[in-house]
mmCIF file of C-alpha atoms in Angstrom:
data_model
loop_
_atom_site.group_PDB
_atom_site.id
_atom_site.type_symbol
_atom_site.label_atom_id
_atom_site.label_comp_id
_atom_site.label_asym_id
_atom_site.label_seq_id
_atom_site.Cartn_x
_atom_site.Cartn_y
_atom_site.Cartn_z
ATOM 1 C CA UNK A 1 -23.256 3.545 -22.546
ATOM 2 C CA UNK A 2 -21.432 1.076 -20.342
ATOM 3 C CA UNK A 3 -18.713 0.743 -22.978
ATOM 4 C CA UNK A 4 -18.139 4.475 -23.084
ATOM 5 C CA UNK A 5 -18.086 4.634 -19.261
ATOM 6 C CA UNK A 6 -15.418 1.904 -19.124
ATOM 7 C CA UNK A 7 -13.169 3.707 -21.624
ATOM 8 C CA UNK A 8 -13.457 6.854 -19.498
ATOM 9 C CA UNK A 9 -12.847 4.975 -16.233
ATOM 10 C CA UNK A 10 -9.685 5.154 -14.180
ATOM 11 C CA UNK A 11 -9.214 1.368 -14.543
ATOM 12 C CA UNK A 12 -9.004 1.625 -18.337
ATOM 13 C CA UNK A 13 -6.641 4.633 -18.105
ATOM 14 C CA UNK A 14 -4.329 2.790 -15.698
ATOM 15 C CA UNK A 15 -4.222 -0.365 -17.865
ATOM 16 C CA UNK A 16 -3.573 1.812 -20.945
ATOM 17 C CA UNK A 17 -0.792 3.594 -19.084
ATOM 18 C CA UNK A 18 0.942 0.343 -18.248
ATOM 19 C CA UNK A 19 0.769 -0.923 -21.838
ATOM 20 C CA UNK A 20 1.929 2.353 -23.367
ATOM 21 C CA UNK A 21 4.687 2.714 -20.751
ATOM 22 C CA UNK A 22 6.138 -0.730 -21.505
ATOM 23 C CA UNK A 23 6.032 -0.102 -25.272
ATOM 24 C CA UNK A 24 7.541 3.385 -25.031
ATOM 25 C CA UNK A 25 10.310 2.111 -22.736
ATOM 26 C CA UNK A 26 11.335 -0.603 -25.229
ATOM 27 C CA UNK A 27 11.688 1.860 -28.181
ATOM 28 C CA UNK A 28 13.181 4.861 -26.338
ATOM 29 C CA UNK A 29 16.732 6.071 -26.744
ATOM 30 C CA UNK A 30 18.820 7.682 -24.009
ATOM 31 C CA UNK A 31 17.555 11.194 -24.673
ATOM 32 C CA UNK A 32 13.902 10.162 -24.631
ATOM 33 C CA UNK A 33 14.224 8.061 -21.476
ATOM 34 C CA UNK A 34 15.966 10.910 -19.624
ATOM 35 C CA UNK A 35 12.975 13.173 -20.396
ATOM 36 C CA UNK A 36 10.517 10.454 -19.382
ATOM 37 C CA UNK A 37 12.379 9.783 -16.191
ATOM 38 C CA UNK A 38 12.413 13.515 -15.342
ATOM 39 C CA UNK A 39 8.633 13.673 -15.786
ATOM 40 C CA UNK A 40 8.217 10.602 -13.609
ATOM 41 C CA UNK A 41 10.303 12.098 -10.834
ATOM 42 C CA UNK A 42 8.484 15.438 -10.907
ATOM 43 C CA UNK A 43 4.998 13.749 -10.792
ATOM 44 C CA UNK A 44 6.235 11.419 -8.055
ATOM 45 C CA UNK A 45 7.496 14.325 -6.039
ATOM 46 C CA UNK A 46 4.202 16.150 -6.512
ATOM 47 C CA UNK A 47 2.211 13.122 -5.301
ATOM 48 C CA UNK A 48 4.677 12.748 -2.417
ATOM 49 C CA UNK A 49 4.080 16.393 -1.503
ATOM 50 C CA UNK A 50 0.303 15.874 -1.463
ATOM 51 C CA UNK A 51 0.321 12.652 0.590
ATOM 52 C CA UNK A 52 1.000 14.310 4.012
ATOM 53 C CA UNK A 53 -1.829 16.754 3.204
ATOM 54 C CA UNK A 54 -4.134 13.818 2.532
ATOM 55 C CA UNK A 55 -3.243 12.260 5.865
ATOM 56 C CA UNK A 56 -3.805 15.525 7.740
ATOM 57 C CA UNK A 57 -6.974 16.309 5.786
ATOM 58 C CA UNK A 58 -8.563 12.903 6.307
ATOM 59 C CA UNK A 59 -7.334 11.374 9.559
ATOM 60 C CA UNK A 60 -7.517 14.459 11.785
ATOM 61 C CA UNK A 61 -11.137 15.391 10.867
ATOM 62 C CA UNK A 62 -12.127 11.728 11.102
ATOM 63 C CA UNK A 63 -10.667 11.479 14.660
ATOM 64 C CA UNK A 64 -12.553 14.591 15.704
ATOM 65 C CA UNK A 65 -15.825 13.288 14.220
ATOM 66 C CA UNK A 66 -15.361 10.011 16.150
ATOM 67 C CA UNK A 67 -15.404 11.924 19.425
ATOM 68 C CA UNK A 68 -15.135 9.666 22.519
ATOM 69 C CA UNK A 69 -14.611 6.450 20.493
ATOM 70 C CA UNK A 70 -11.505 7.777 18.657
ATOM 71 C CA UNK A 71 -9.053 6.123 21.068
ATOM 72 C CA UNK A 72 -10.873 2.765 21.001
ATOM 73 C CA UNK A 73 -11.129 2.731 17.222
ATOM 74 C CA UNK A 74 -7.492 3.661 16.801
ATOM 75 C CA UNK A 75 -6.395 0.896 19.162
ATOM 76 C CA UNK A 76 -8.608 -1.748 17.505
ATOM 77 C CA UNK A 77 -7.409 -0.783 14.052
ATOM 78 C CA UNK A 78 -3.736 -0.994 14.989
ATOM 79 C CA UNK A 79 -4.261 -4.376 16.676
ATOM 80 C CA UNK A 80 -5.933 -5.742 13.577
ATOM 81 C CA UNK A 81 -3.145 -4.383 11.387
ATOM 82 C CA UNK A 82 -0.534 -6.130 13.543
ATOM 83 C CA UNK A 83 -2.419 -9.451 13.665
ATOM 84 C CA UNK A 84 -2.971 -9.380 9.913
ATOM 85 C CA UNK A 85 0.710 -8.671 9.275
ATOM 86 C CA UNK A 86 1.908 -11.418 11.608
ATOM 87 C CA UNK A 87 -0.717 -13.797 10.242
ATOM 88 C CA UNK A 88 0.344 -13.170 6.615
ATOM 89 C CA UNK A 89 4.012 -13.620 7.652
ATOM 90 C CA UNK A 90 3.264 -16.899 9.413
ATOM 91 C CA UNK A 91 1.380 -18.271 6.433
ATOM 92 C CA UNK A 92 4.298 -17.279 4.175
ATOM 93 C CA UNK A 93 6.763 -18.981 6.582
ATOM 94 C CA UNK A 94 4.871 -22.247 6.591
ATOM 95 C CA UNK A 95 4.543 -22.170 2.810
ATOM 96 C CA UNK A 96 8.259 -21.396 2.482
ATOM 97 C CA UNK A 97 9.233 -24.401 4.620
ATOM 98 C CA UNK A 98 7.132 -26.664 2.392
ATOM 99 C CA UNK A 99 7.942 -25.216 -1.047
ATOM 100 C CA UNK A 100 11.416 -23.534 -1.122
ATOM 101 C CA UNK A 101 13.546 -26.617 -0.514
ATOM 102 C CA UNK A 102 11.934 -28.227 -3.600
ATOM 103 C CA UNK A 103 12.707 -25.319 -5.918
ATOM 104 C CA UNK A 104 15.845 -24.819 -8.026
ATOM 105 C CA UNK A 105 16.226 -21.018 -7.983
ATOM 106 C CA UNK A 106 19.037 -19.222 -9.776
ATOM 107 C CA UNK A 107 20.820 -16.487 -7.790
ATOM 108 C CA UNK A 108 22.195 -14.382 -10.636
ATOM 109 C CA UNK A 109 20.092 -11.422 -11.584
ATOM 110 C CA UNK A 110 20.674 -10.001 -15.015
ATOM 111 C CA UNK A 111 21.828 -6.407 -15.279
ATOM 112 C CA UNK A 112 19.717 -3.853 -17.089
ATOM 113 C CA UNK A 113 20.234 -0.515 -18.863
ATOM 114 C CA UNK A 114 21.166 2.390 -16.607
ATOM 115 C CA UNK A 115 19.112 5.592 -16.799
ATOM 116 C CA UNK A 116 21.451 8.450 -17.826
ATOM 117 C CA UNK A 117 21.800 11.373 -15.445
ATOM 118 C CA UNK A 118 19.187 14.019 -16.047
ATOM 119 C CA UNK A 119 20.324 17.606 -16.593
ATOM 120 C CA UNK A 120 16.993 19.051 -15.511
ATOM 121 C CA UNK A 121 16.051 18.441 -11.874
ATOM 122 C CA UNK A 122 13.096 19.812 -9.882
ATOM 123 C CA UNK A 123 12.714 18.707 -6.299
ATOM 124 C CA UNK A 124 9.363 19.089 -4.560
ATOM 125 C CA UNK A 125 9.792 18.245 -0.923
ATOM 126 C CA UNK A 126 6.722 17.415 1.177
ATOM 127 C CA UNK A 127 5.856 19.728 4.030
ATOM 128 C CA UNK A 128 6.638 16.859 6.406
ATOM 129 C CA UNK A 129 7.469 13.156 6.302
ATOM 130 C CA UNK A 130 4.581 10.708 6.014
ATOM 131 C CA UNK A 131 5.055 9.273 9.531
ATOM 132 C CA UNK A 132 5.333 12.785 10.980
ATOM 133 C CA UNK A 133 2.030 13.657 9.334
ATOM 134 C CA UNK A 134 0.446 10.498 10.678
ATOM 135 C CA UNK A 135 1.603 11.200 14.273
ATOM 136 C CA UNK A 136 0.652 14.870 13.944
ATOM 137 C CA UNK A 137 -2.846 14.060 12.684
ATOM 138 C CA UNK A 138 -3.510 11.629 15.528
ATOM 139 C CA UNK A 139 -2.197 13.970 18.289
ATOM 140 C CA UNK A 140 -3.895 17.031 16.784
ATOM 141 C CA UNK A 141 -7.189 15.203 16.402
ATOM 142 C CA UNK A 142 -7.136 13.990 19.971
ATOM 143 C CA UNK A 143 -6.162 17.436 21.207
ATOM 144 C CA UNK A 144 -9.150 19.035 19.429
ATOM 145 C CA UNK A 145 -11.439 16.515 21.134
ATOM 146 C CA UNK A 146 -9.903 17.108 24.554
ATOM 147 C CA UNK A 147 -10.136 20.913 24.258
ATOM 148 C CA UNK A 148 -13.596 20.718 22.648
ATOM 149 C CA UNK A 149 -12.562 23.390 20.115
ATOM 150 C CA UNK A 150 -15.571 24.025 17.875
ATOM 151 C CA UNK A 151 -13.576 26.493 15.790
ATOM 152 C CA UNK A 152 -10.895 23.966 14.923
ATOM 153 C CA UNK A 153 -13.517 21.269 14.312
ATOM 154 C CA UNK A 154 -15.150 23.453 11.668
ATOM 155 C CA UNK A 155 -11.766 24.294 10.145
ATOM 156 C CA UNK A 156 -10.851 20.637 9.898
ATOM 157 C CA UNK A 157 -14.127 19.885 8.073
ATOM 158 C CA UNK A 158 -13.179 22.615 5.558
ATOM 159 C CA UNK A 159 -9.659 21.187 5.321
ATOM 160 C CA UNK A 160 -11.145 17.816 4.448
ATOM 161 C CA UNK A 161 -13.144 19.344 1.617
ATOM 162 C CA UNK A 162 -10.082 21.201 0.279
ATOM 163 C CA UNK A 163 -7.854 18.086 0.297
ATOM 164 C CA UNK A 164 -10.573 16.022 -1.316
ATOM 165 C CA UNK A 165 -10.728 18.589 -4.149
ATOM 166 C CA UNK A 166 -6.917 18.317 -4.564
ATOM 167 C CA UNK A 167 -7.219 14.559 -4.710
ATOM 168 C CA UNK A 168 -9.981 14.578 -7.361
ATOM 169 C CA UNK A 169 -8.639 17.402 -9.518
ATOM 170 C CA UNK A 170 -4.872 16.835 -9.310
ATOM 171 C CA UNK A 171 -3.817 13.373 -8.125
ATOM 172 C CA UNK A 172 -6.446 11.270 -9.919
ATOM 173 C CA UNK A 173 -5.797 13.095 -13.187
ATOM 174 C CA UNK A 174 -2.049 12.703 -13.229
ATOM 175 C CA UNK A 175 -1.874 9.054 -11.996
ATOM 176 C CA UNK A 176 -2.206 7.440 -15.434
ATOM 177 C CA UNK A 177 0.740 9.523 -16.702
ATOM 178 C CA UNK A 178 2.757 8.668 -13.613
ATOM 179 C CA UNK A 179 2.164 4.969 -14.086
ATOM 180 C CA UNK A 180 2.978 5.160 -17.800
ATOM 181 C CA UNK A 181 6.301 6.885 -17.118
ATOM 182 C CA UNK A 182 7.125 4.416 -14.305
ATOM 183 C CA UNK A 183 6.625 1.381 -16.546
ATOM 184 C CA UNK A 184 8.527 3.067 -19.384
ATOM 185 C CA UNK A 185 11.565 3.450 -17.143
ATOM 186 C CA UNK A 186 11.277 -0.164 -15.876
ATOM 187 C CA UNK A 187 10.921 -1.431 -19.444
ATOM 188 C CA UNK A 188 13.968 0.580 -20.593
ATOM 189 C CA UNK A 189 16.041 -0.710 -17.688
ATOM 190 C CA UNK A 190 15.151 -4.233 -18.687
ATOM 191 C CA UNK A 191 13.656 -5.091 -15.312
ATOM 192 C CA UNK A 192 10.388 -6.339 -16.847
ATOM 193 C CA UNK A 193 11.945 -8.222 -19.779
ATOM 194 C CA UNK A 194 15.242 -9.507 -18.375
ATOM 195 C CA UNK A 195 15.088 -9.816 -14.566
ATOM 196 C CA UNK A 196 11.558 -10.926 -13.959
ATOM 197 C CA UNK A 197 11.952 -14.404 -15.602
ATOM 198 C CA UNK A 198 14.891 -15.171 -13.306
ATOM 199 C CA UNK A 199 12.651 -15.182 -10.236
ATOM 200 C CA UNK A 200 9.364 -15.951 -11.950
ATOM 201 C CA UNK A 201 8.686 -19.050 -9.836
ATOM 202 C CA UNK A 202 8.941 -17.395 -6.446
ATOM 203 C CA UNK A 203 7.213 -14.213 -7.601
ATOM 204 C CA UNK A 204 4.226 -16.220 -8.866
ATOM 205 C CA UNK A 205 4.091 -18.151 -5.636
ATOM 206 C CA UNK A 206 4.134 -14.940 -3.580
ATOM 207 C CA UNK A 207 1.402 -13.361 -5.713
ATOM 208 C CA UNK A 208 -0.790 -16.423 -5.184
ATOM 209 C CA UNK A 209 -0.064 -15.989 -1.454
ATOM 210 C CA UNK A 210 -1.270 -12.392 -1.678
ATOM 211 C CA UNK A 211 -4.647 -13.448 -3.065
ATOM 212 C CA UNK A 212 -4.986 -16.229 -0.524
ATOM 213 C CA UNK A 213 -4.437 -13.689 2.326
ATOM 214 C CA UNK A 214 -6.829 -11.179 0.782
ATOM 215 C CA UNK A 215 -9.428 -13.924 0.642
ATOM 216 C CA UNK A 216 -8.810 -14.836 4.251
ATOM 217 C CA UNK A 217 -9.091 -11.231 5.419
ATOM 218 C CA UNK A 218 -12.227 -10.415 3.491
ATOM 219 C CA UNK A 219 -13.849 -13.664 4.621
ATOM 220 C CA UNK A 220 -13.123 -12.755 8.229
ATOM 221 C CA UNK A 221 -14.336 -9.223 7.656
ATOM 222 C CA UNK A 222 -17.616 -10.563 6.245
ATOM 223 C CA UNK A 223 -18.123 -12.767 9.274
ATOM 224 C CA UNK A 224 -17.336 -9.990 11.759
ATOM 225 C CA UNK A 225 -19.437 -7.340 10.011
ATOM 226 C CA UNK A 226 -22.215 -9.808 9.021
ATOM 227 C CA UNK A 227 -22.188 -8.320 5.514
ATOM 228 C CA UNK A 228 -21.090 -9.441 2.072
ATOM 229 C CA UNK A 229 -17.418 -8.378 1.751
ATOM 230 C CA UNK A 230 -17.855 -8.187 -2.036
ATOM 231 C CA UNK A 231 -19.512 -4.837 -1.442
ATOM 232 C CA UNK A 232 -16.044 -3.557 -0.470
ATOM 233 C CA UNK A 233 -13.485 -5.448 -2.602
ATOM 234 C CA UNK A 234 -15.425 -5.146 -5.836
ATOM 235 C CA UNK A 235 -14.592 -1.430 -5.875
ATOM 236 C CA UNK A 236 -10.823 -1.916 -5.307
ATOM 237 C CA UNK A 237 -9.577 -2.759 -8.796
ATOM 238 C CA UNK A 238 -8.463 0.863 -9.582
ATOM 239 C CA UNK A 239 -6.528 0.979 -6.274
ATOM 240 C CA UNK A 240 -4.940 -2.425 -6.974
ATOM 241 C CA UNK A 241 -3.757 -1.304 -10.415
ATOM 242 C CA UNK A 242 -2.552 2.043 -9.110
ATOM 243 C CA UNK A 243 -0.512 0.257 -6.451
ATOM 244 C CA UNK A 244 0.951 -2.069 -9.078
ATOM 245 C CA UNK A 245 2.031 1.024 -11.048
ATOM 246 C CA UNK A 246 3.281 3.273 -8.238
ATOM 247 C CA UNK A 247 4.686 0.583 -5.862
ATOM 248 C CA UNK A 248 3.626 2.886 -3.042
ATOM 249 C CA UNK A 249 0.789 2.669 -0.531
ATOM 250 C CA UNK A 250 1.118 6.380 0.110
ATOM 251 C CA UNK A 251 0.927 7.300 -3.554
ATOM 252 C CA UNK A 252 -2.088 4.993 -3.961
ATOM 253 C CA UNK A 253 -3.905 6.554 -1.005
ATOM 254 C CA UNK A 254 -6.076 9.000 -3.007
ATOM 255 C CA UNK A 255 -7.395 6.208 -5.208
ATOM 256 C CA UNK A 256 -7.883 3.861 -2.247
ATOM 257 C CA UNK A 257 -10.013 6.482 -0.516
ATOM 258 C CA UNK A 258 -12.135 6.889 -3.647
ATOM 259 C CA UNK A 259 -12.613 3.152 -3.929
ATOM 260 C CA UNK A 260 -13.587 2.792 -0.286
ATOM 261 C CA UNK A 261 -16.081 5.657 -0.591
ATOM 262 C CA UNK A 262 -18.038 3.639 -3.174
ATOM 263 C CA UNK A 263 -18.789 0.875 -0.667
ATOM 264 C CA UNK A 264 -22.162 1.085 1.085
ATOM 265 C CA UNK A 265 -21.074 -1.124 4.003
ATOM 266 C CA UNK A 266 -18.244 0.963 5.383
ATOM 267 C CA UNK A 267 -19.041 3.539 8.030
ATOM 268 C CA UNK A 268 -17.976 6.899 6.535
ATOM 269 C CA UNK A 269 -16.270 8.127 9.724
ATOM 270 C CA UNK A 270 -14.349 4.906 10.316
ATOM 271 C CA UNK A 271 -13.546 4.706 6.574
ATOM 272 C CA UNK A 272 -12.049 8.180 6.324
ATOM 273 C CA UNK A 273 -10.006 7.510 9.465
ATOM 274 C CA UNK A 274 -9.045 3.879 8.753
ATOM 275 C CA UNK A 275 -7.986 3.955 5.147
ATOM 276 C CA UNK A 276 -5.306 6.634 5.508
ATOM 277 C CA UNK A 277 -4.147 5.046 8.780
ATOM 278 C CA UNK A 278 -3.904 1.566 7.214
ATOM 279 C CA UNK A 279 -1.925 2.842 4.217
ATOM 280 C CA UNK A 280 1.016 3.388 6.607
ATOM 281 C CA UNK A 281 0.407 0.718 9.242
ATOM 282 C CA UNK A 282 -1.011 -2.311 7.355
ATOM 283 C CA UNK A 283 1.634 -3.821 5.087
ATOM 284 C CA UNK A 284 0.567 -7.478 5.144
ATOM 285 C CA UNK A 285 1.406 -8.120 1.484
ATOM 286 C CA UNK A 286 4.869 -6.677 1.737
ATOM 287 C CA UNK A 287 5.601 -8.649 4.902
ATOM 288 C CA UNK A 288 4.288 -11.861 3.373
ATOM 289 C CA UNK A 289 6.648 -11.267 0.461
ATOM 290 C CA UNK A 290 9.633 -10.388 2.628
ATOM 291 C CA UNK A 291 9.338 -13.487 4.758
ATOM 292 C CA UNK A 292 9.201 -15.813 1.715
ATOM 293 C CA UNK A 293 12.091 -13.951 0.059
ATOM 294 C CA UNK A 294 14.410 -13.975 3.100
ATOM 295 C CA UNK A 295 13.917 -17.719 3.231
ATOM 296 C CA UNK A 296 14.667 -17.996 -0.473
ATOM 297 C CA UNK A 297 17.861 -15.898 -0.210
ATOM 298 C CA UNK A 298 18.994 -17.966 2.739
ATOM 299 C CA UNK A 299 18.451 -21.111 0.678
ATOM 300 C CA UNK A 300 20.447 -19.578 -2.222
ATOM 301 C CA UNK A 301 23.401 -18.384 -0.093
ATOM 302 C CA UNK A 302 23.640 -21.088 2.573
ATOM 303 C CA UNK A 303 21.795 -24.028 1.069
ATOM 304 C CA UNK A 304 19.331 -24.103 3.947
ATOM 305 C CA UNK A 305 16.451 -22.165 5.436
ATOM 306 C CA UNK A 306 16.848 -19.947 8.532
ATOM 307 C CA UNK A 307 16.304 -21.560 11.926
ATOM 308 C CA UNK A 308 12.670 -21.715 12.961
ATOM 309 C CA UNK A 309 13.344 -19.897 16.246
ATOM 310 C CA UNK A 310 15.018 -17.060 14.421
ATOM 311 C CA UNK A 311 12.130 -16.837 11.957
ATOM 312 C CA UNK A 312 9.553 -16.626 14.760
ATOM 313 C CA UNK A 313 11.465 -13.712 16.348
ATOM 314 C CA UNK A 314 11.868 -12.116 12.933
ATOM 315 C CA UNK A 315 8.115 -12.342 12.174
ATOM 316 C CA UNK A 316 7.024 -10.954 15.555
ATOM 317 C CA UNK A 317 9.387 -8.005 15.266
ATOM 318 C CA UNK A 318 8.680 -7.471 11.579
ATOM 319 C CA UNK A 319 5.052 -6.901 12.407
ATOM 320 C CA UNK A 320 6.034 -3.959 14.617
ATOM 321 C CA UNK A 321 8.562 -2.591 12.091
ATOM 322 C CA UNK A 322 5.912 -2.810 9.335
ATOM 323 C CA UNK A 323 3.596 -0.513 11.280
ATOM 324 C CA UNK A 324 6.374 2.095 11.387
ATOM 325 C CA UNK A 325 7.537 1.539 7.770
ATOM 326 C CA UNK A 326 6.855 4.310 5.248
ATOM 327 C CA UNK A 327 4.274 3.588 2.584
ATOM 328 C CA UNK A 328 6.768 4.168 -0.240
ATOM 329 C CA UNK A 329 8.410 1.801 -2.707
ATOM 330 C CA UNK A 330 10.523 -0.773 -0.778
ATOM 331 C CA UNK A 331 9.619 0.890 2.526
ATOM 332 C CA UNK A 332 9.037 -2.383 4.403
ATOM 333 C CA UNK A 333 12.298 -4.123 3.480
ATOM 334 C CA UNK A 334 14.328 -0.948 3.975
ATOM 335 C CA UNK A 335 12.838 -0.372 7.422
ATOM 336 C CA UNK A 336 13.572 -3.958 8.417
ATOM 337 C CA UNK A 337 17.144 -4.237 7.136
ATOM 338 C CA UNK A 338 18.356 -4.151 10.760
ATOM 339 C CA UNK A 339 16.266 -7.235 11.514
ATOM 340 C CA UNK A 340 17.525 -9.048 8.401
ATOM 341 C CA UNK A 341 21.140 -8.549 9.410
ATOM 342 C CA UNK A 342 20.805 -8.915 13.228
ATOM 343 C CA UNK A 343 18.169 -11.665 13.621
ATOM 344 C CA UNK A 344 18.822 -13.648 10.445
ATOM 345 C CA UNK A 345 22.523 -12.857 10.111
ATOM 346 C CA UNK A 346 22.491 -11.756 6.469
ATOM 347 C CA UNK A 347 25.747 -10.252 5.124
ATOM 348 C CA UNK A 348 26.045 -7.522 2.482
ATOM 349 C CA UNK A 349 25.542 -9.979 -0.354
ATOM 350 C CA UNK A 350 22.391 -11.316 1.285
ATOM 351 C CA UNK A 351 20.867 -7.891 1.876
ATOM 352 C CA UNK A 352 21.694 -6.749 -1.690
ATOM 353 C CA UNK A 353 20.141 -9.875 -3.193
ATOM 354 C CA UNK A 354 17.142 -9.443 -0.879
ATOM 355 C CA UNK A 355 16.612 -5.874 -2.040
ATOM 356 C CA UNK A 356 16.966 -6.891 -5.694
ATOM 357 C CA UNK A 357 14.381 -9.706 -5.544
ATOM 358 C CA UNK A 358 12.014 -7.653 -3.443
ATOM 359 C CA UNK A 359 12.096 -4.795 -5.939
ATOM 360 C CA UNK A 360 10.889 -7.080 -8.705
ATOM 361 C CA UNK A 361 7.531 -7.707 -7.088
ATOM 362 C CA UNK A 362 7.166 -4.744 -4.764
ATOM 363 C CA UNK A 363 4.218 -3.490 -6.782
ATOM 364 C CA UNK A 364 2.172 -6.639 -6.145
ATOM 365 C CA UNK A 365 2.930 -6.647 -2.405
ATOM 366 C CA UNK A 366 1.814 -2.978 -2.275
ATOM 367 C CA UNK A 367 -1.359 -3.872 -4.161
ATOM 368 C CA UNK A 368 -2.151 -6.562 -1.579
ATOM 369 C CA UNK A 369 -1.511 -4.064 1.234
ATOM 370 C CA UNK A 370 -3.880 -1.446 -0.227
ATOM 371 C CA UNK A 371 -6.650 -3.867 -1.229
ATOM 372 C CA UNK A 372 -6.692 -5.601 2.188
ATOM 373 C CA UNK A 373 -7.003 -2.229 3.956
ATOM 374 C CA UNK A 374 -10.650 -2.371 2.978
ATOM 375 C CA UNK A 375 -11.068 -5.649 4.866
ATOM 376 C CA UNK A 376 -9.507 -4.085 8.002
ATOM 377 C CA UNK A 377 -11.901 -1.126 7.895
ATOM 378 C CA UNK A 378 -14.829 -3.471 7.319
ATOM 379 C CA UNK A 379 -13.779 -5.442 10.416
ATOM 380 C CA UNK A 380 -13.582 -2.254 12.547
ATOM 381 C CA UNK A 381 -17.004 -1.201 11.188
ATOM 382 C CA UNK A 382 -18.433 -4.564 12.229
ATOM 383 C CA UNK A 383 -16.758 -4.574 15.631
ATOM 384 C CA UNK A 384 -18.268 -1.214 16.541
ATOM 385 C CA UNK A 385 -21.550 -2.308 14.881
ATOM 386 C CA UNK A 386 -21.634 0.707 12.605
ATOM 387 C CA UNK A 387 -22.585 -0.865 9.252
ATOM 388 C CA UNK A 388 -24.609 1.863 7.446
ATOM 389 C CA UNK A 389 -28.328 1.112 7.430
ATOM 390 C CA UNK A 390 -28.199 -1.574 10.134
ATOM 391 C CA UNK A 391 -28.611 0.854 12.969
ATOM 392 C CA UNK A 392 -28.560 4.615 13.466
ATOM 393 C CA UNK A 393 -26.753 4.781 16.797
ATOM 394 C CA UNK A 394 -24.203 7.551 17.008
ATOM 395 C CA UNK A 395 -20.682 6.254 17.301
ATOM 396 C CA UNK A 396 -20.095 8.824 20.029
ATOM 397 C CA UNK A 397 -22.632 6.913 22.173
ATOM 398 C CA UNK A 398 -20.861 3.557 21.794
#
């Protein structure tokens, strides 16, 4: 029975999608890869369209349900996200100073196959940008609390049910296909086969750093909540694999919510509020990666690491920029290009090389972001003493 359950699980479907995608990409001709790329873009657009609905359908009702504590929980969550981001960046900086000068890293990245222009194009634009949805959901939720509108409170509860149905019946079902087509395109382009070995050393180092930071965050979350953090992270494998395949915190949000819902130690109200919020404000893995990579690129182009004072300024500002970065592929590094050029003084060659290297591991940084969101929510649950089963006090009375 367990065997059959595993083969029907999302984890198995995601792994199968990755394997099939790499194989199909290697054997595809131009005509086939154009069709595959078109399917990938359509599914990606569809998921992108649904993401703002998920944010509105989860964060706004969650804020309303939190009542008087909404402002406090929002503030605490954002502070933890910032501290986690800066902490991950600082760890990466210290590791970079110790490791990078000892590495001999090649700067030439091999070129891959270009995807031919598709004749068929179907654009599905979201009803609003992700950050607009995030701000709207927060303001709207607070406004409903202030006006004490019972009608809108009931409507938001119904909206939550509708969006959850869309997540379960649409997004979850098409994710394996989306991941398969994504890896097929990457495999055809040669990114996986040709470019990855060039930077294998630093990518492996960064991935190890991701797991170290996840361990730190879940250990702290366990101490703060006085619970076993395993009850949260043991459910996160589907979200981790989805993030690896989609390279997007926003696209992984539906799966992340499902994973978090399986935990018995997360307060439901804080969970449904915190997970969508963190998907756009907690990018510790991406920031950890970016700090290590800017130091690597500086070593490649100038033969030395950036000045420590510049890196401190860069890290502190990067934590703020990360909160405002979109949860889409490469969102963190794109949002912080101004910092890379102004604070660290990178030229066009440096920024281009930075984008290239970052793209090779973006999926793993995203997976770290998504998985560590569970630790942030567990911390908030512990801070407000709302671990399910430990007490029955209403959060509105905190």
